[in-house]
Amino acid sequence: MDKRLAELSWDAPLNFLGLPEGDAPSLEHAGVVMLPVPYEATVSYMGGTRFGPRRILEASRAIELYDHELDTEPYRVGVHTLPELLLTGAGPEAALAELRTAFDALLADGRFIIMLGGEHSISAPPIEAHAARLGNRRLSVLQLDAHGDLRAEYEGTPFSHACVMYRVHEAVTLVPVGIRAITAEERRLIREKEIPTIFAHELDPEEHWIERALEALGPDVYVTIDIDYFDPGLVPATGTPEPGGGTWYPTLRLLERVFAERNVVGADLVELAPLPGIVAPDFLAAKLAYKLVAYHQRARDAARRR
Amino acid sequence: MDKRLAELSWDAPLNFLGLPEGDAPSLEHAGVVMLPVPYEATVSYMGGTRFGPRRILEASRAIELYDHELDTEPYRVGVHTLPELLLTGAGPEAALAELRTAFDALLADGRFIIMLGGEHSISAPPIEAHAARLGNRRLSVLQLDAHGDLRAEYEGTPFSHACVMYRVHEAVTLVPVGIRAITAEERRLIREKEIPTIFAHELDPEEHWIERALEALGPDVYVTIDIDYFDPGLVPATGTPEPGGGTWYPTLRLLERVFAERNVVGADLVELAPLPGIVAPDFLAAKLAYKLVAYHQRARDAARRR
Amino acid sequence: MDKRLAELSWDAPLNFLGLPEGDAPSLEHAGVVMLPVPYEATVSYMGGTRFGPRRILEASRAIELYDHELDTEPYRVGVHTLPELLLTGAGPEAALAELRTAFDALLADGRFIIMLGGEHSISAPPIEAHAARLGNRRLSVLQLDAHGDLRAEYEGTPFSHACVMYRVHEAVTLVPVGIRAITAEERRLIREKEIPTIFAHELDPEEHWIERALEALGPDVYVTIDIDYFDPGLVPATGTPEPGGGTWYPTLRLLERVFAERNVVGADLVELAPLPGIVAPDFLAAKLAYKLVAYHQRARDAARRR
Amino acid sequence: MDKRLAELSWDAPLNFLGLPEGDAPSLEHAGVVMLPVPYEATVSYMGGTRFGPRRILEASRAIELYDHELDTEPYRVGVHTLPELLLTGAGPEAALAELRTAFDALLADGRFIIMLGGEHSISAPPIEAHAARLGNRRLSVLQLDAHGDLRAEYEGTPFSHACVMYRVHEAVTLVPVGIRAITAEERRLIREKEIPTIFAHELDPEEHWIERALEALGPDVYVTIDIDYFDPGLVPATGTPEPGGGTWYPTLRLLERVFAERNVVGADLVELAPLPGIVAPDFLAAKLAYKLVAYHQRARDAARRR
Amino acid sequence: MDKRLAELSWDAPLNFLGLPEGDAPSLEHAGVVMLPVPYEATVSYMGGTRFGPRRILEASRAIELYDHELDTEPYRVGVHTLPELLLTGAGPEAALAELRTAFDALLADGRFIIMLGGEHSISAPPIEAHAARLGNRRLSVLQLDAHGDLRAEYEGTPFSHACVMYRVHEAVTLVPVGIRAITAEERRLIREKEIPTIFAHELDPEEHWIERALEALGPDVYVTIDIDYFDPGLVPATGTPEPGGGTWYPTLRLLERVFAERNVVGADLVELAPLPGIVAPDFLAAKLAYKLVAYHQRARDAARRR
Amino acid sequence: MDKRLAELSWDAPLNFLGLPEGDAPSLEHAGVVMLPVPYEATVSYMGGTRFGPRRILEASRAIELYDHELDTEPYRVGVHTLPELLLTGAGPEAALAELRTAFDALLADGRFIIMLGGEHSISAPPIEAHAARLGNRRLSVLQLDAHGDLRAEYEGTPFSHACVMYRVHEAVTLVPVGIRAITAEERRLIREKEIPTIFAHELDPEEHWIERALEALGPDVYVTIDIDYFDPGLVPATGTPEPGGGTWYPTLRLLERVFAERNVVGADLVELAPLPGIVAPDFLAAKLAYKLVAYHQRARDAARRR
C-alpha cells in the first residue's frame, strides 16, 4: 500500500476484538479460536439469534483489550476469528452433523474454541465432540441457562434448542445453573437422573451456589452459556426472557473459579437475539466472551508453570 | 374436523397461557377468570397501556405451565380468559361505571378475577365492588406502585389514573408499597390519614418491609399491581418509569405470604405499556400474573383442607 | 353469559376481519378459508416472516368490512379463519409435506383458501395440490414477486424460499411479475423455458404489462403474492427489500381482471416480516387479502349468475 | 445577558420554525397562530397522536424559512406559536367544549389559526366556530382524509374522531378528498346527502379531481387535513394507515389553488402519530403546515393588492 | 391574554421541571442554572448524545417537584434553564474554548450550574473554570464513570471524550468511581499518579467505597457524572455500555454525603444517548439531576444556618 | 485449511457484494474501488451517517451479482473494498485534508473510486482531487441532493456538510438536481452564478429534466449522490428528509445516460443514516452503488471497443 495511505487510520477488520493483522494469529497459531455459528432454525418466541455472532463481534471491537480485574491483556493468548459457519438449510439433523464435522476438524491439543451462536441446539455437537475426545474420562457440562432444555422432542424434532441438554444428559455430567422455566416432565427427569440443578431462586447472595456448582463438576468441563441465563433487566435481547436471572459479578466469580479449578476444554455463548438499536446486551455478551478468553489464558499459563 | 387436519399441530387460542380447549374451562366452571381491560384514556408521559393486556396474553403462551418453585401446575385451578372488555369512549366516569357493572356481574363465590390493564384508573371499580360485597368487613388494598395515585383530581377529572387510590382510600385500608413519586399534597394526606406507606427506599434487603406490609393489611385483601412498581431496569415499559423500584424475588415473597396469610379476594395488574419489539417486560408481567394464579390456587387448596 | 355482561362491548376474536361469531361461519360452511402458516426456517437477510400472519390478522380487524370500490361487503361470502398451522421443526421437506397434507384435506369444491405466510417456500404445496386436482388441465401460477425464486437449490436444500418456483415451474405455467432480482442462472432458465416474465422495470404506466400477464395465463390460475413484489417504499417490512417494485392501484387492477377473466382456484400472501411498531405494511397486506376475498366473491357470484 | 454570552450561539425556542424572539411576534401582532392541541382520547389502532404537535414543531425548526417554489419567506407574515393546549380528561364532550371556548377567544379578523393535532375529533370546534362567525354564509370544509369520519357514533360517543365530519356535515358543505375506508352506512349517507366525495382511487394523474374539488367548494373554506390522507408510503406514522393515498405535489397544487381561488378562513393538520426515531413523516407534516402559511400569506397579500 | 384563554390549561414551557413562569426565576435571580450543551463531535460506538439534554428536560417535566426522601421541594431554590448552547462545528478545540467562555461568564458567587451533555469532553472547561476560580485551593473532581477517560490523545485529538480526565488530572484531585474499562496505559497512569480510583467491582454492598471516595476528596468538589457509570441494565442509553455498573440508591447515598460534607461547586451529567421510544433512562437522568438540585439546596441552607 | 473445513460453507467477507477471495481483486488490480468513509462530525437533525457505509456493505452482500436490466455481471470489472477510513477527530478542516491525501494517493488511471459516506462534507476532497487531475479541463459535478449545500459557512465552519457545494462551485460546473430546500442566500447565489439547478418540483414525468441535466454537464463528470435526493417515502433514513424527492427508475435513467454520454471520473453516495431494524434504504443505497459499478463497467467496455 502507498505510504501515504498506510499513514492514515483504517478501521480494524471485523474479527473478535477488532484486532489488526499483526495481533491476530492465523488459525494454525491461535491459542483461542472464535467460531461464529449464526444458526437459527427451530422456533422460539422472538427470533433473531442468527444476528447474535455478528453483533457480538461488532461490540467486541469497542471493548478494552486490557482486563483491569486480572491486570492482563488476554488477547495476547492469540485469538483467531473464523468466518461465520453457515449450516445447511436442509433441516436440523443435517445442520448439526455439519457442525460436528467442523468441530472434529477444528479440535486440536491446546486450541480452545469459543463458539458464538445462534440458537442453543448448536451446543450438542461440540459437547459430543469433546466428550468423544476425552474417551473414558466423563465430561462435565456447566450449563448457564434459564430453561432446562431437557425435552426429548420439541416441535417435531429431537434437534430443537429446547432438547439440547436432553441429547447429551446421558453421556455427560450435566450441571444446570440459573434454571427458572421447566416443564413437569423436565422436573421429573431432573429428579430421576439426579441432575444437580441450581435453580435461579437458589442463587443466594452468600454464593453457596458457586460451591454447589463446583462440587458437582468433574475435572473436565465444557461451559455452555445461554445468554437468557442472565436477568432480562441486563439482557432483554433473547427469545424467551424469564425474570429472576443471574447477575454479572457473581457469574464472573463462578466462571473464574471453574476455569481455575477445573480443566475447561471448550465453551460457547448462544441465544443472543439482538435488539435493533440497543447494544448493551451485545456489550455484555462480548465482554463475557472476552472474560472466557482471559480465564482460559490464566489457566493455561498456570498449567504451564506447573 | 377432518382426521388428517386434527393430526396436524395448530396453534393454541390467544387466551392466558395459550390453553387448548380441553384445559380451559368455560366462564361458569372457571376457578380463575382473566379479564383484559385495554382502557387508556387519561394521559401519562408515554402511552400504550391499551396494548398491555394483549401483550401479556401473548407472552403468557410461552411460559411454562409448571411452577417449579411451588412444584405445582397452577393452571389446573381452571383459568378462563374473557375477551377484551371495551369501555365506552364517552369519558372516564361512564367507562368506570361500565366496568363496575362488569364486576358486579362477574363476582361470584369462589371465582377469582385477575384484571389485566390498561391504565390504573380501572382499579377503582373492582375495589369498590369487592368492598361492597364484604359488607361490614373492611377491605384492605395492597397497592404495589411507584406513584401514590392519591390526588383528588388530575387533568380535570377525579377519575384519572393519578386519582385511583384517592377514590378508595376512605373506604378501604390502603397499604401502598414501593412508592417513590408523590406530590406534597399526597404526602400530607398520607400523614393525616396515617396511610401505612412503604416507600421504595425502605425496601430493605432484610425484608422487614414485608413484615410491615403484612401487619398493615387486614384479613381481606385486594391486590393491585401497577407494573411501574418494579424497577425500570426490569420493566422500562411503562408510562412514567421511576428509578429505584421493586425487584422480582422479594416481591414474590411478599405476594406469596399475603396470599398464604390473608384472604385475597381479587387482583389486578395494570399500566404495562409495551415497547415495540421488546418482550421482556411482557414476560415479567405474564409470569407475575401466573404467580397470582399459583398463590391463589395454593391458598384455595389450603382453605379446603382446613 | 349474564345479561349485564352481554350488554357490554367485548372485543372481537382474533380472526380475519375480527368477525363476531354470528358473522364468521364454521369451516364447513365457509366460502373462503384463511389459513395462517407462520413458517420460517430457511434464512433470508432479515427474519420475522413467522410473525406475518398474526400481524395481518390484527390489522385486518381495523379495516372496513365495506368495499367502496366494488360497493359490496365481501365478508358476506363467509370467511373462516383457521388457527395458525405449526409445521414440524424437523426440516423443510417434512414441513412442506405436512402442509401438503393440510391442503389435500382442506381443498373442496367451492371452498377458496387464502394462505397467509410465512416464508415463500410454503407456496409449493398448495400449488401442487391445486395442480393435482385439476388433472389434465394445466394450472397457471401468477407470481407477484421481486425475486425469481427459480434456483434449483439454496443453502443446501431444494425446499428453500429461493427455490419455490423452480420446484413447480415444470408442472405449471408460471407467470412471474415484478421481478427485479435474479441470478444469471435464473435468467438462463427463463430464456430456455420461455417463462413469460414481466420484470419490474417493464411495469409501464400505460399498463400494457397487465395485458401481457393476462395473455400468459391459462384458464385456471393460482395467485401467489410475495409481499416484496411491492415497492419497499410501501412495504419495507420484508426480508430482502428491492427498490423499484409494484404499486397499489395497478396491482389491484391486475388482480381484479385476473379474478374476473380467469378461474382463480386459490391464493397466498407471504413474506411479510413485520417491523416492530410500524403497522402500515400490515394494513396493506390485510387490505390486499381482503381484496382477494372481494374479487373471489364477485367472480363466484358472476359464475352463479351464468 | 452578559455580552460574552450573547455572542455565543443558543438554540432557538421550540416554536414553529424555531424563530428567534425578533422574528416571532406576540399573539396580538401575529398574522398566523399555530395552536398545538395534543388531544388523544378516543381510540384508534395505534396511538400516539398526542405527540404529533411536539414532533411537528421540532421538525419545523429544521426546515428552510425560504420557499423556493413561491420565492418568498412566508414566516414574515408573522407566526406566533401558542403553548400546547391541554384539554380536560373529563371526557370528549367537555374537552371539545373547552376547545370551542379557545377558538371563540382566539378568532379575530385577519388572524389565521392553524391547529396541530392530536386526534381528528378536535376539528369540529374550530369548524363550528368559523361557521358561526360566517353567519348566513355557508362554510365549506375541504377534508383531506383516508376515512369518512361520518359515523353518527363510535365507541359509545358521538365525539369520537370517527364521527367528526358527521357532527358538522349538516351545517357546512363538506368536500372529502382521498377517502378510501368507509362503512356501508357512511356510503349511504354520502349518497343521501350528496356529499361530493372524491375517493382516493379517483385521484387521477391528469388532476381532474382538483377541478372537481374546487367546484364543490363554496367561497369560504376551512381546510382540515388528516395526515392519513397521504399514502402510508409517505406517512406511515398514523393510527390506521390505508394504502393508496395522496401524494405530495398534487396535494400542494390543490391547496395552492384553494387558497388562491377561495377565502380560506382556517386550517388544521391532525392525526400524526409519530414513530420513534423516524422523522420523515414529521418533516412532511411540518413542511405542509408551512405551505399553509405560505399560501395564506400570498392570498392575504393578493387580497390587499385588490 | 384573553381571560377565557387564561382559564384554560396550557402546557408548561420546556424548561427543567416544566416550571411555569412564576416558579422559574430569571438567570440573574436563579440559585441553580441548568445549562444544556448538546455537543457531540468525537465518535463513540453509538451516537446520539446531542439529544441527551432535550430528553432530560422533557422527562424532567413529568417528575414530581416534591422530594419525599428529603421532605422538601427543591425547585424552590430557584431553577433557571438556559437554552441549548450550540458550540461551533469548527473542531473540538474551538468548541471547548467557547464553552470555557460561557462558564467564565456564567460563574458567579452563589450560583450553582448543572451542565447537561452532550459528550464527556465538555466537562473539561467547567472543571478548569472552577479550578481557576478557586485559586490556591485545589479542586477535587468526583468522576462517576465506566471509563477512565485518561488517554492523552484519541482519534487524533487530545480534546476527545476519551481524554477529558487526562486533560485535568494534573490540575485537580481526581477521584474516579465505577471504572470498569481502561487501557493498560490508563492503568499505568493511575498507578504512577496514584489516582485514587474505585473500580466498579469494588463497589461493595457494605458501602466502604463511599467512605473511600469521601476520604479521597478535598474540601471543594466538582461532580461529573458520565451516565454510563450506571449499570446498563438501568441505563442502556449510552454510547459504550459496560456491564457491572453503579446502582441507584448507593449512588444517591454517595452524592448526598458529598454535598453534605464537602463544598460542591458545580456538576454535570453527560453522555445520555437517548433510545427512540424508551424513556426510562431519561427519567433516571432527570431525577438524578433533580437530586443534585436537592442536595445543593440542602447544603446551601445548612451553610446559611451556620 | 483442513479439507473437511474447506467443504463447509463459510460466510463471505464483509466487502462490497460479499465477494469471496477469488472474485475480489487486490487494490492494485481493481477496476473499481469502494472507499467507505464513516465520517460524521458537523451536525444535522438526526445523526447516524457514520453507520451508513457499514450498512451499505452489509446490504450489498444480499443483492444479486447479475444485473438483469443490463444483462451483465458488473462485479467482473473487479471490485476492491477498502477498510473504513477513519478521519481525525481534530476538526473538519484537518479531517478533510486527510481525505484529500487519501484521494491523491488512490487516484490512478483507469481506477474508478466510489466513496460511501458519511456526511456530505466529504465530497469536497474527491471533487477537488479530480478537478486538479483534469488540469485545464473543467470538471462538472452532478449533484443529486435535496439541499443546496451552498452556504458559505454553517455552524461556525466552512467545512460543514451544508457548505460542501459552495466550497467547489467556483472551480467546477455544478449541476444540482432534485433540490427542494435552500435558503434565500443560496437562491441568490444560484441566480448570480447561473448554477443550472433542477429543482425537485421540476422533475417532470416526461423526463425533460434528464435532457436539461445532460446539457448542463461538460465532458468530464463527477457524480455525488446525497441519499436525501430520493423521496423520503423511499429513503426515510437520512438526517433531514424533505418530501417530494426523486424516484428510482427515472434516476437510473439519468445516471445510465450520464455514464454513457459523458466521461464519469468518480462518484460518491453519502448521508445514509441507517434506521435500526429497517433495511430497505440500505438496500436501495447498495443497489444504487452497484448500478454505478455497472454503468461504469459498460462505459469502460464501450470506450475500449472504440
GROMACS .gro file of C-alpha atoms in nm, chain C residues 128-139 171 220:
model
   14
  740GLU     CA    1  -4.901  -2.882  -0.627
  741ALA     CA    2  -5.228  -2.973  -0.459
  742HIS     CA    3  -5.428  -2.749  -0.690
  743ALA     CA    4  -5.239  -2.878  -0.994
  744ALA     CA    5  -5.316  -3.232  -0.889
  745ARG     CA    6  -5.687  -3.157  -0.850
  746LEU     CA    7  -5.702  -3.007  -1.199
  747GLY     CA    8  -5.583  -3.330  -1.355
  748ASN     CA    9  -5.525  -3.274  -1.726
  749ARG     CA   10  -5.590  -2.904  -1.714
  750ARG     CA   11  -5.266  -2.717  -1.669
  751LEU     CA   12  -5.259  -2.477  -1.376
  783ALA     CA   13  -4.570  -2.865  -1.382
  832ASP     CA   14  -5.710  -2.185  -1.420
   0.00000   0.00000   0.00000
